[in-house]
mmCIF file of C-alpha atoms in Angstrom:
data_model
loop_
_atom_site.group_PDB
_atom_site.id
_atom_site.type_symbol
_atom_site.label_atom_id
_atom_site.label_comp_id
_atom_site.label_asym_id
_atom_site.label_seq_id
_atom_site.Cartn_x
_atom_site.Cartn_y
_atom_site.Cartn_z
ATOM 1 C CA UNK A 6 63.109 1.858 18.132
ATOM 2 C CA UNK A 7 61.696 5.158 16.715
ATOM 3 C CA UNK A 8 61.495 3.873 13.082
ATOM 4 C CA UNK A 9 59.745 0.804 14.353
ATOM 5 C CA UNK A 10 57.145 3.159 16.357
ATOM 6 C CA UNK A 11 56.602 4.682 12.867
ATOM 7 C CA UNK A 12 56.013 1.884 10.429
ATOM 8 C CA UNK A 13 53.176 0.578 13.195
ATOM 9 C CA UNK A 14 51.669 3.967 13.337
ATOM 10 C CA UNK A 15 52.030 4.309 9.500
ATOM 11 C CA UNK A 16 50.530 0.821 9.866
ATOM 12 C CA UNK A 17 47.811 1.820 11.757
ATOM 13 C CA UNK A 18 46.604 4.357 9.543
ATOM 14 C CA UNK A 19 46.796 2.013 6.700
ATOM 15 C CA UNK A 20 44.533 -0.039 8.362
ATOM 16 C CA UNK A 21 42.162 2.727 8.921
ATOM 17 C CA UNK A 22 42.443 4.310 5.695
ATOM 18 C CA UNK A 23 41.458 0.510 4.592
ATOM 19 C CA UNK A 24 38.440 0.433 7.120
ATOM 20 C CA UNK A 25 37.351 3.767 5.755
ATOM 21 C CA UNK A 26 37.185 2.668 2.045
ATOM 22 C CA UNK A 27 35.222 -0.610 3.116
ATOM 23 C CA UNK A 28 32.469 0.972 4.484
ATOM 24 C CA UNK A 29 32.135 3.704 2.291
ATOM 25 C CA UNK A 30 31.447 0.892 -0.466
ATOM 26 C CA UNK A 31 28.801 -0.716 1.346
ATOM 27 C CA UNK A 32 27.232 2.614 2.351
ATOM 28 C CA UNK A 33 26.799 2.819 -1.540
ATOM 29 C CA UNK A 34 25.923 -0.485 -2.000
ATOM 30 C CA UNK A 35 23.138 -0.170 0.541
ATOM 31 C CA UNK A 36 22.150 2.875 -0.943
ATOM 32 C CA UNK A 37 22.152 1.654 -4.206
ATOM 33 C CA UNK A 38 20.467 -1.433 -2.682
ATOM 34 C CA UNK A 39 17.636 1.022 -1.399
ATOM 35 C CA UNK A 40 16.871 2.480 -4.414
ATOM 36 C CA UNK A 41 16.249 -0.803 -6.093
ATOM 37 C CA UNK A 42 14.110 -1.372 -3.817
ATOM 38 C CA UNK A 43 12.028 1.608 -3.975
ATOM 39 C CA UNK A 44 11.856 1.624 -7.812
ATOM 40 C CA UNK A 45 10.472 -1.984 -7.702
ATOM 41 C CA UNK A 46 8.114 -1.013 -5.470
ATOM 42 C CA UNK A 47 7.015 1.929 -7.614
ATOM 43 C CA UNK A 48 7.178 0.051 -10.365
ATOM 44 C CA UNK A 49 5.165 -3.018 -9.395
ATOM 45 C CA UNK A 50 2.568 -0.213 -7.642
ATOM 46 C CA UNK A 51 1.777 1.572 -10.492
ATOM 47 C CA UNK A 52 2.156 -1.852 -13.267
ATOM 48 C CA UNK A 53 -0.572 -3.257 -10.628
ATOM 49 C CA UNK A 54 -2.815 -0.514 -11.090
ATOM 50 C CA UNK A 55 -2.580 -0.063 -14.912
ATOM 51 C CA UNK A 56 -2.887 -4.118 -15.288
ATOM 52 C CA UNK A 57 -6.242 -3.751 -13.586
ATOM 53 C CA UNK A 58 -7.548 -1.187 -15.654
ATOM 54 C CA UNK A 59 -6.104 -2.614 -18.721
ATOM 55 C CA UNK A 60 -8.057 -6.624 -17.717
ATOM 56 C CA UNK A 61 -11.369 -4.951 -16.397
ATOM 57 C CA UNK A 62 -11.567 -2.297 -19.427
ATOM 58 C CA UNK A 63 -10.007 -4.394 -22.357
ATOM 59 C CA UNK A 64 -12.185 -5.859 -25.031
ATOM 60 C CA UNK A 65 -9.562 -8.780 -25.827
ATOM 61 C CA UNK A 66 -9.817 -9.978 -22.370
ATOM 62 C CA UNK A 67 -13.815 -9.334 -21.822
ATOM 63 C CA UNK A 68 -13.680 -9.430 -17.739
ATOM 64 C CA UNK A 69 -15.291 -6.555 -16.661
ATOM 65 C CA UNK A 70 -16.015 -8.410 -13.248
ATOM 66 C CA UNK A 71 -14.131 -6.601 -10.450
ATOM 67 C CA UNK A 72 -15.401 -8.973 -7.514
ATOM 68 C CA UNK A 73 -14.543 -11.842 -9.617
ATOM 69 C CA UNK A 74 -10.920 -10.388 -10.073
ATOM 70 C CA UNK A 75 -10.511 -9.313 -6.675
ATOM 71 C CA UNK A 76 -11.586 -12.413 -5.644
ATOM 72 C CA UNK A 77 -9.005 -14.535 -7.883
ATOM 73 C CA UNK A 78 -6.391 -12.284 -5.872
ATOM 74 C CA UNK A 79 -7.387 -13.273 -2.269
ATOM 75 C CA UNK A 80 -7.433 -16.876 -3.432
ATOM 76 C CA UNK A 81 -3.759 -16.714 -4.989
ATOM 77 C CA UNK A 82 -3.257 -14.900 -1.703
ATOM 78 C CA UNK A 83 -4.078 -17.281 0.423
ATOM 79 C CA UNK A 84 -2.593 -20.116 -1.424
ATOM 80 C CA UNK A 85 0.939 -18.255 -1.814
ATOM 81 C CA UNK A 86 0.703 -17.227 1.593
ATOM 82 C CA UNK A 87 0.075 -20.499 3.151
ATOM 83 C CA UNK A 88 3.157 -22.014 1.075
ATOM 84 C CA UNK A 89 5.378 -19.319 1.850
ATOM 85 C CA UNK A 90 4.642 -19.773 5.632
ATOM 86 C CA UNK A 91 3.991 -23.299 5.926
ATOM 87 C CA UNK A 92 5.624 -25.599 3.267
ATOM 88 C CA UNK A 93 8.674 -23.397 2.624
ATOM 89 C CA UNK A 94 9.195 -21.533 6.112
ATOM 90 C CA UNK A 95 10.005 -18.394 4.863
ATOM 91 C CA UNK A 96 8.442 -16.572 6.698
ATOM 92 C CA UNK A 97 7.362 -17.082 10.215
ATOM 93 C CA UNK A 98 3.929 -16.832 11.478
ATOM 94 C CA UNK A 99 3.878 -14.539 15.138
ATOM 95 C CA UNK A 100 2.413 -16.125 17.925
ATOM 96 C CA UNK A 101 -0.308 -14.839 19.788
ATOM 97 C CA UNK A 102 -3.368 -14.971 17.388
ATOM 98 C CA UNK A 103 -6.368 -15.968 19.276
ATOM 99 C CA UNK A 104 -10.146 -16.646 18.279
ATOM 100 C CA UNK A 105 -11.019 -13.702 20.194
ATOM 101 C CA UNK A 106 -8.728 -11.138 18.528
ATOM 102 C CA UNK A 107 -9.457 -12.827 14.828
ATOM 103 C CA UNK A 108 -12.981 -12.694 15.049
ATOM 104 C CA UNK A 109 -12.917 -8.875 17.025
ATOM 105 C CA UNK A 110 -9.557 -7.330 14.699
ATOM 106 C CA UNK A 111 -8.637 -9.587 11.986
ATOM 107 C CA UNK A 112 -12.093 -10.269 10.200
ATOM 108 C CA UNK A 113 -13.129 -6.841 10.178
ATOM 109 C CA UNK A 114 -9.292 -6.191 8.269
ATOM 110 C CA UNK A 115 -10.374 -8.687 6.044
ATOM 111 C CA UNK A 116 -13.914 -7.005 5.336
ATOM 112 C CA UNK A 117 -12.571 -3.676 4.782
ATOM 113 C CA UNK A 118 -10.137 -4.687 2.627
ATOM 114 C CA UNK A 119 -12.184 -6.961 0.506
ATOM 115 C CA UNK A 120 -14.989 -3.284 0.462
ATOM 116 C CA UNK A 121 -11.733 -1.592 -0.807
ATOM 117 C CA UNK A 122 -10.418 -3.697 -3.588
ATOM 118 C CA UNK A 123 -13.813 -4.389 -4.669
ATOM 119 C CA UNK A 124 -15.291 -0.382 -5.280
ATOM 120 C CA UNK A 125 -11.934 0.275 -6.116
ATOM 121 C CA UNK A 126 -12.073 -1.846 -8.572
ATOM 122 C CA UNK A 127 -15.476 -1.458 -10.195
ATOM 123 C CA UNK A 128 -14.364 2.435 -9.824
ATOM 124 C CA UNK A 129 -12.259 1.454 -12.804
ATOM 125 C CA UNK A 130 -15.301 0.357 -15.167
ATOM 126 C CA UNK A 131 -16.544 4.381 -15.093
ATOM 127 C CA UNK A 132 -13.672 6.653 -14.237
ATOM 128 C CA UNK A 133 -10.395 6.774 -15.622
ATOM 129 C CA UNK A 134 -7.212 5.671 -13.837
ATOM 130 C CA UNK A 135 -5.879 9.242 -13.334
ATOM 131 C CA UNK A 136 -9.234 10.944 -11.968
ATOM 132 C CA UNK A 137 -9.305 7.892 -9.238
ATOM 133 C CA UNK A 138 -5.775 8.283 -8.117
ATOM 134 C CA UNK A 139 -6.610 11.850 -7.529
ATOM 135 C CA UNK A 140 -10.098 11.295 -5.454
ATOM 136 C CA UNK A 141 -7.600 8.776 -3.266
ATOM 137 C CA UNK A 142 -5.684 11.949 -2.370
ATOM 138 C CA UNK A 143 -8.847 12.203 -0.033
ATOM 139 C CA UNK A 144 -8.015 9.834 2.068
ATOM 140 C CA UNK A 145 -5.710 11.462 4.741
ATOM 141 C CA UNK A 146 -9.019 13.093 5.623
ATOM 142 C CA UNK A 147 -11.256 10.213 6.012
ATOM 143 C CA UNK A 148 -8.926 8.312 8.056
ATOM 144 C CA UNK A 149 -8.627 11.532 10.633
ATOM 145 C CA UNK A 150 -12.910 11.830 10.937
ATOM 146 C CA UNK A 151 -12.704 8.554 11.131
ATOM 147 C CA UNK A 152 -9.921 7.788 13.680
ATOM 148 C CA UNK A 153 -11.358 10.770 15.707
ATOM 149 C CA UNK A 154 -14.552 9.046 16.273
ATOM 150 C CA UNK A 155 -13.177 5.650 16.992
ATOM 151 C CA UNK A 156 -10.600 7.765 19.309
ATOM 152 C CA UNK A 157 -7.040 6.906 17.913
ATOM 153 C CA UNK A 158 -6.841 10.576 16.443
ATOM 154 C CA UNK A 159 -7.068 14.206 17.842
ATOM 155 C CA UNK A 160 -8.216 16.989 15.900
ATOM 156 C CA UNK A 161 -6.757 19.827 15.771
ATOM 157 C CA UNK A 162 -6.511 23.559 14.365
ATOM 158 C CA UNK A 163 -2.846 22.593 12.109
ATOM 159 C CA UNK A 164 -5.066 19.049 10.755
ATOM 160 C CA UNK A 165 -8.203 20.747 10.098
ATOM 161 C CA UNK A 166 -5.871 22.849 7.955
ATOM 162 C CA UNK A 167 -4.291 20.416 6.061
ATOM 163 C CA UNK A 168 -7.677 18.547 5.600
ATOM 164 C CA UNK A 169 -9.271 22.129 4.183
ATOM 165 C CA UNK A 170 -6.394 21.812 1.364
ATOM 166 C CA UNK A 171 -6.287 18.328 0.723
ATOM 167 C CA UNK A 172 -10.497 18.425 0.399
ATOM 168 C CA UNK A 173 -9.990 21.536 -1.491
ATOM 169 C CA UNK A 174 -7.319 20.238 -3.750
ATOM 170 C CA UNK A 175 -9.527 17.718 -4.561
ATOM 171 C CA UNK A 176 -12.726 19.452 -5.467
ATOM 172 C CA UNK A 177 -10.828 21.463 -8.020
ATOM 173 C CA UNK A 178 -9.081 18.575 -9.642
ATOM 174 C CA UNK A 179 -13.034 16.975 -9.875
ATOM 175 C CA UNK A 180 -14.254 20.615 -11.219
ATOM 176 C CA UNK A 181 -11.751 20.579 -13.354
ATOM 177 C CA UNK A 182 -12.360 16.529 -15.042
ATOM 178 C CA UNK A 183 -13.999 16.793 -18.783
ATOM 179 C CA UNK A 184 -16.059 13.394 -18.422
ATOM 180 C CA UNK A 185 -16.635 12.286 -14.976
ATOM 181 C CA UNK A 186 -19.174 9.901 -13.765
ATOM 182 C CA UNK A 187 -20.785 10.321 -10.050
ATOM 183 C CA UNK A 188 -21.202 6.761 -9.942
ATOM 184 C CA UNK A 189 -17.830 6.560 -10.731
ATOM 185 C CA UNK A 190 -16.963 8.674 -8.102
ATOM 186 C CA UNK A 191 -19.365 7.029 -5.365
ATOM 187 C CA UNK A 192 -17.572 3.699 -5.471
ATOM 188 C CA UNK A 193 -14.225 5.217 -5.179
ATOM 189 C CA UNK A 194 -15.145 7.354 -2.258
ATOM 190 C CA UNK A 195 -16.373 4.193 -0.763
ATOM 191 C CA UNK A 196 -13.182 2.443 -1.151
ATOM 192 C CA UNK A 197 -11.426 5.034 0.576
ATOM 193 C CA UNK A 198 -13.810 4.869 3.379
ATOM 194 C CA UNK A 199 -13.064 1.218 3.520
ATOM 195 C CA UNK A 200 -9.517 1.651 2.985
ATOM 196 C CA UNK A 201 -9.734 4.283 6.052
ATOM 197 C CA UNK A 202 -11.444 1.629 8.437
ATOM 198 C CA UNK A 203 -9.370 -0.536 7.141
ATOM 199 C CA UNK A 204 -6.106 1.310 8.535
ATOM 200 C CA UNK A 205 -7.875 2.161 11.677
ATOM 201 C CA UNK A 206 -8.732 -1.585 12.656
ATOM 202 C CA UNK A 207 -5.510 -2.524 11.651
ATOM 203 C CA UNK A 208 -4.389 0.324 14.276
ATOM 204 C CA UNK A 209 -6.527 -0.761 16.633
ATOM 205 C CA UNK A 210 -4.931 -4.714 16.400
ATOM 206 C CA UNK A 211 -1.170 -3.553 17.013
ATOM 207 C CA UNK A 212 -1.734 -0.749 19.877
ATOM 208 C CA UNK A 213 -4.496 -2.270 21.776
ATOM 209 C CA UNK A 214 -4.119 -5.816 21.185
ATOM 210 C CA UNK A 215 -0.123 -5.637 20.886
ATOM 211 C CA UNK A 216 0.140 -8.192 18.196
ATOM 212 C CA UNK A 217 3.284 -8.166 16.206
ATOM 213 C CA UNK A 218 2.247 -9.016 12.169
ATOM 214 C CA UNK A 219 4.753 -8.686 9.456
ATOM 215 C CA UNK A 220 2.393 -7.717 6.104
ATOM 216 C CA UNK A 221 2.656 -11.738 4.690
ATOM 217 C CA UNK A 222 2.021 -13.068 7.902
ATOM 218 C CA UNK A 223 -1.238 -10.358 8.369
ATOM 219 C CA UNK A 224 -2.085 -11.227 4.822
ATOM 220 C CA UNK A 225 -1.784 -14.986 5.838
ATOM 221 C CA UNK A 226 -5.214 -14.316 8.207
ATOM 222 C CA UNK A 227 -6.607 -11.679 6.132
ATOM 223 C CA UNK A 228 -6.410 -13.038 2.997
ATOM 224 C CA UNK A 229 -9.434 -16.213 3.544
ATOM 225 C CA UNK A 230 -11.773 -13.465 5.643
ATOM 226 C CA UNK A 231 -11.853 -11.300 2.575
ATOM 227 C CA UNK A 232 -12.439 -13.900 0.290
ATOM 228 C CA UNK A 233 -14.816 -15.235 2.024
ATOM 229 C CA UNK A 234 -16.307 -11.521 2.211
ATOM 230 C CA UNK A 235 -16.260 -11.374 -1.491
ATOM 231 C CA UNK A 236 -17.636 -14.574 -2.614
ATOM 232 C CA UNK A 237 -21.110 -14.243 -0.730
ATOM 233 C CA UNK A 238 -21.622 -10.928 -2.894
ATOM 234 C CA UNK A 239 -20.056 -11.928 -6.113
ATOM 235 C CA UNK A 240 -22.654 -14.932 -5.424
ATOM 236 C CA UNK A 241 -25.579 -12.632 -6.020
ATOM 237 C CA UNK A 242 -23.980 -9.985 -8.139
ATOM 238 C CA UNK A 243 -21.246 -10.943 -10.421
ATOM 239 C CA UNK A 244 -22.108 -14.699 -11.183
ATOM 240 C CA UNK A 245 -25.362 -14.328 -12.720
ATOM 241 C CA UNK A 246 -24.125 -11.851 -15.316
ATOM 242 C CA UNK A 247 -21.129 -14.590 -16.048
ATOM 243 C CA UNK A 248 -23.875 -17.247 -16.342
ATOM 244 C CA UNK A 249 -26.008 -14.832 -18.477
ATOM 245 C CA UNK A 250 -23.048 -13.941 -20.830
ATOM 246 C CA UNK A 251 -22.913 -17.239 -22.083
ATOM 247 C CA UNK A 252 -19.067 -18.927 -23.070
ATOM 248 C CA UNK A 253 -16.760 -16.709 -20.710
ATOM 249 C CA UNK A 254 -14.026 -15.915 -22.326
ATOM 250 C CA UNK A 255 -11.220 -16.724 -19.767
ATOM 251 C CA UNK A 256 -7.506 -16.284 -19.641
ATOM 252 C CA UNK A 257 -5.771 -18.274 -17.247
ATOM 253 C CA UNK A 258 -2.402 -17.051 -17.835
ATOM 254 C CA UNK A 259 -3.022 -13.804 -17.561
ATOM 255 C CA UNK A 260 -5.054 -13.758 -14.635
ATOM 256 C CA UNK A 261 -2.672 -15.704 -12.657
ATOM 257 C CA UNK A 262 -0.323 -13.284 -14.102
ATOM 258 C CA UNK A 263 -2.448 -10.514 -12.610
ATOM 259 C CA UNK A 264 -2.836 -12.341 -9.079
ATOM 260 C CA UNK A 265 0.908 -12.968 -8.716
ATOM 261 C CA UNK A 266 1.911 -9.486 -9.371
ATOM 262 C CA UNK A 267 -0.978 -8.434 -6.680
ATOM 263 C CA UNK A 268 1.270 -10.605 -4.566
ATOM 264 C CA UNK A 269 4.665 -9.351 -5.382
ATOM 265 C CA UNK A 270 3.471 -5.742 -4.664
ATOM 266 C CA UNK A 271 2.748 -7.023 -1.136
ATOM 267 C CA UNK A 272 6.008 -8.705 -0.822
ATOM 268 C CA UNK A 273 7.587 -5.902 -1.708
ATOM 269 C CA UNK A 274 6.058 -3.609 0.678
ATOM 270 C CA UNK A 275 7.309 -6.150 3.414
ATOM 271 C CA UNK A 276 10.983 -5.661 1.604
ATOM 272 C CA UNK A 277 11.144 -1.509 1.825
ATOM 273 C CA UNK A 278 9.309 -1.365 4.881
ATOM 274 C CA UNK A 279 12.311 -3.828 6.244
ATOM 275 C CA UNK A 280 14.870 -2.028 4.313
ATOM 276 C CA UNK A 281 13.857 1.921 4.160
ATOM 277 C CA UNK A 282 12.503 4.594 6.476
ATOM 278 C CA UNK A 283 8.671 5.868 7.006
ATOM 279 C CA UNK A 284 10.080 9.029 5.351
ATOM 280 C CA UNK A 285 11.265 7.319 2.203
ATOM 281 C CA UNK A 286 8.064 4.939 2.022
ATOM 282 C CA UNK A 287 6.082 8.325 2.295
ATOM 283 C CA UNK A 288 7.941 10.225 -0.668
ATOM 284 C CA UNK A 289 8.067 7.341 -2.480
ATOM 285 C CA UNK A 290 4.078 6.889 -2.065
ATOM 286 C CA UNK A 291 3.483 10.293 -3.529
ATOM 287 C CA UNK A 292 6.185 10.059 -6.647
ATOM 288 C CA UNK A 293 4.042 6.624 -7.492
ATOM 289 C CA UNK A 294 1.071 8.607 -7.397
ATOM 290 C CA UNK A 295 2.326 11.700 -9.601
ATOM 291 C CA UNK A 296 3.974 8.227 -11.820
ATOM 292 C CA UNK A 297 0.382 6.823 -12.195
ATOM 293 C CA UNK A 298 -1.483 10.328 -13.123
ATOM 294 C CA UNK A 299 1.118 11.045 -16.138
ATOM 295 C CA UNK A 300 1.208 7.729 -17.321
ATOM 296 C CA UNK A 301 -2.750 6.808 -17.451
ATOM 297 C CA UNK A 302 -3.020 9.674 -19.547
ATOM 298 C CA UNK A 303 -0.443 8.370 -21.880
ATOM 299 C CA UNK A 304 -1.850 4.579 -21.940
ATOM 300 C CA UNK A 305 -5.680 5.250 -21.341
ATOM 301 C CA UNK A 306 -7.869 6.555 -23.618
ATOM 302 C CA UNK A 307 -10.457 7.390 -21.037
ATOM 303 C CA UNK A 308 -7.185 9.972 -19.473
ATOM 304 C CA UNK A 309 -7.904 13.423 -20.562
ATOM 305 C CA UNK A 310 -5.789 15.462 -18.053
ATOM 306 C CA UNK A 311 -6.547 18.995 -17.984
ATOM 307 C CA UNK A 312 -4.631 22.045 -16.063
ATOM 308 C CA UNK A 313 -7.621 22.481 -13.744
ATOM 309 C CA UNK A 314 -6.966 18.743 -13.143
ATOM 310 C CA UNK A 315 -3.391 19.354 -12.004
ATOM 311 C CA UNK A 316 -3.841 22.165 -10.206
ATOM 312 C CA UNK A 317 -5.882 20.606 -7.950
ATOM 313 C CA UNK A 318 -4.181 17.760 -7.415
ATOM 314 C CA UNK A 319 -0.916 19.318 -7.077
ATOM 315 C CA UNK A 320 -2.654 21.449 -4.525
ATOM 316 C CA UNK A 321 -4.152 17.766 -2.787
ATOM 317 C CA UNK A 322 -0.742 16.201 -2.910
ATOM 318 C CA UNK A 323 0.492 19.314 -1.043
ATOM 319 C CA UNK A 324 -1.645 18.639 1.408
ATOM 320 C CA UNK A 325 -0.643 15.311 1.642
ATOM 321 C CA UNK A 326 2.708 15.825 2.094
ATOM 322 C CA UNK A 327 2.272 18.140 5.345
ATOM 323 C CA UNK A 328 -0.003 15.252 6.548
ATOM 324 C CA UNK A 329 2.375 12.947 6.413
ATOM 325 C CA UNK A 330 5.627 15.373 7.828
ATOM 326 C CA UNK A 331 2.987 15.600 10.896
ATOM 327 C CA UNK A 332 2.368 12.384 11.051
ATOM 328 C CA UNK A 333 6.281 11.463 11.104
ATOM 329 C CA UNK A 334 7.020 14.037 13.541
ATOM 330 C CA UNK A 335 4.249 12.546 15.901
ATOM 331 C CA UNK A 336 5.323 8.796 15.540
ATOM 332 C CA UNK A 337 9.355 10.798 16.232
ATOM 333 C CA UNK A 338 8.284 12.268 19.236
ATOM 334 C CA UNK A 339 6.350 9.281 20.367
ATOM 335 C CA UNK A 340 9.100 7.098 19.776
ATOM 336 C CA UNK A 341 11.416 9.097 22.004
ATOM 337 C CA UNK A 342 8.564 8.750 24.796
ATOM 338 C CA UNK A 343 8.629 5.440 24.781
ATOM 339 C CA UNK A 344 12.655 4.672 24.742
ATOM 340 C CA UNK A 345 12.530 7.208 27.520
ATOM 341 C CA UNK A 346 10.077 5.001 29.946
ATOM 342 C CA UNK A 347 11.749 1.772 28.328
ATOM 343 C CA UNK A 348 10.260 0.762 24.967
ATOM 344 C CA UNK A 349 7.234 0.526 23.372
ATOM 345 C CA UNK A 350 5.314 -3.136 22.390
ATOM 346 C CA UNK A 351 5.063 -1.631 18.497
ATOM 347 C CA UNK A 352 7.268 -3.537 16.047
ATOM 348 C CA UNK A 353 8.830 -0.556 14.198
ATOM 349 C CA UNK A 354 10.700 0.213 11.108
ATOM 350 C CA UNK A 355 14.012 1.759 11.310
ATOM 351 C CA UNK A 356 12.246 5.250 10.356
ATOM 352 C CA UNK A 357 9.161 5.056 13.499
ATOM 353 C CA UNK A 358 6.953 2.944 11.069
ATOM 354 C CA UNK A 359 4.617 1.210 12.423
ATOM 355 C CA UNK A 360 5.887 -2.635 10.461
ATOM 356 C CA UNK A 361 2.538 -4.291 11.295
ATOM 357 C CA UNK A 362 0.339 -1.713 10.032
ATOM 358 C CA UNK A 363 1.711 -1.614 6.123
ATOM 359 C CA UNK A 364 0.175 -3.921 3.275
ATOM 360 C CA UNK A 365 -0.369 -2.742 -0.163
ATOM 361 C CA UNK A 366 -3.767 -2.117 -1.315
ATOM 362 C CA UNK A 367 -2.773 -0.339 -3.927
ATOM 363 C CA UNK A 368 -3.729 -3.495 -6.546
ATOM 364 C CA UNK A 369 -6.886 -2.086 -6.279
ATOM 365 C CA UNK A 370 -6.599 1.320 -7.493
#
């Protein structure tokens, strides 16, 4: 009786021992899994950004038209989006959209983010790739004026702070940039400030009009507005220099090239937003960054870096990253708020991410 007692226990721990080993492997592979994710992402980021410079700046390809290009993406967009959610059924499209909340939320997502791709873009034709990537360090500070006049965000002596760094960072790393161009400059500030309103309608359409978008589904509905928001300028301002220029020299393949890999950046911000944490999205946003600032100056010309240059942006990026640790901590201690009355209405990524509120615009800069 006592020997059979022991080969079940001995049994037992087999079993568990067994148990053990299984789900240490898919720890790794889910970890493993993760990081593939995460260097696609990076890696489709940063090829986006570079691919824009290279077909706006390039002689071979001769289309220095950034509404034209941005345009061609919210058209593949669209198209891509509808089959994904329509013919295929891939994804599914949340209830709940009504004329109301398209016309007061979703259009204005669509304007802002055609205003941001656009000057980001044409930001392109007179600065170079890594002087733009570090005036976009500016933005944690434009979205916190900004949200504090629309009322989403409170200001505070720890923010003002961080924004006196980040703004400071910044000026040196502009001080410190051997040929830079103010107009340059001007159309990249006013893509942040687009990209800020941009974030802060978006915030606006999940906490105040609780409506649950996935970022294909949101760029299902935003995709036509900012089309439609570029064509009526690229009407007036792009297509009369196209008509002017005589035989366009156009490259089908590798603009649709271009436009599909400005969609595969978006689906896979829907994949690590599904399959990371906001902590991981956040360190992996500011590795991309430091990825596209040493690389530009390797593949562009037009990329002189000097140490003023780093300095500064080292000192931004610092700034950045105690933004976003106060951010996290926020959405943390928000998050336990609302399990503790019984839930918020947010759709939420594993990490306290707000899912709705992520889409890439990084294809612009």
């Amino acid at each position: 009786m006592k020997e059979g007692e022991r080969e079940e226990e001995m049994m037992l721990v087999h079993r568990r021992q067994q148990q053990t080993e299984g789900s240490g492997e898919v720890g790794v592979k889910q970890q493993n899994l993760t990081y593939l994710y995460l260097l696609i992402y990076i890696a489709l980021s940063t090829g986006q950004i570079f691919f824009n410079k290279w077909v706006l700046s390039s002689k071979q390809i001769n289309f220095p038209y950034p509404l034209g290009l941005t345009l061609l993406h919210m058209l593949f967009s669209s198209i891509l989006c509808f089959i994904v959610t329509k013919v295929l059924k891939l994804v599914k499209v949340e209830e709940g959209m009504t004329p109301e909340i398209y016309a007061s939320s979703v259009f204005p997502i669509g304007a802002m983010f055609a205003m941001t791709l656009w000057l980001g873009n044409t930001a392109y034709l007179y600065i170079s790739v890594a002087f733009a990537q570090m005036l976009k360090a500016i933005m944690p500070v434009a979205v916190l004026l900004l949200g504090a006049a629309a009322g989403l965000e409170v200001l505070s002596c720890r923010m003002f702070m961080i924004m006196s760094v980040i703004s400071f960072g910044v000026l040196v790393a502009s001080y410190g940039e051997i040929n830079i161009s103010w107009v340059g400059v001007v159309y990249q500030m006013g893509g942040v400030v687009g990209e800020a309103l941009r974030l802060i309608f978006m915030e606006i359409l999940v906490k105040r009009k609780g409506l649950k978008l996935n970022p294909i589904t949101l760029m299902y509905y935003v995709s036509p507005c900012s089309a439609i928001c570029l064509f009526i300028p690229w009407i007036f301002l792009e297509k009369p220099k196209m008509d002017s220029a005589g035989t366009l020299t156009f490259h089908p393949f590798i603009l649709s090239l271009n436009s599909l890999c400005t969609f595969a950046l978006n689906v896979s911000v829907f994949v690590v937003i599904s399959h990371t944490s906001a902590v991981t999205i956040r360190v992996a946003g500011v590795v991309k960054d430091w990825v596209v600032v040493l690389l530009s100056a390797v593949l562009f010309a037009d990329s002189t870096l000097t140490t003023i240059n780093l300095l500064g942006y080292g000192i931004a990026i610092s700034g950045v990253v105690a933004y976003n640790n106060h951010k996290l901590k926020k959405e943390a201690s928000g998050g336990r708020r609302e399990g503790f009355v019984g839930g918020g209405d947010e759709e939420r990524t594993p990490g306290g991410g707000n899912l709705s509120a992520t889409f890439s615009s990084d294809n612009s800069r």
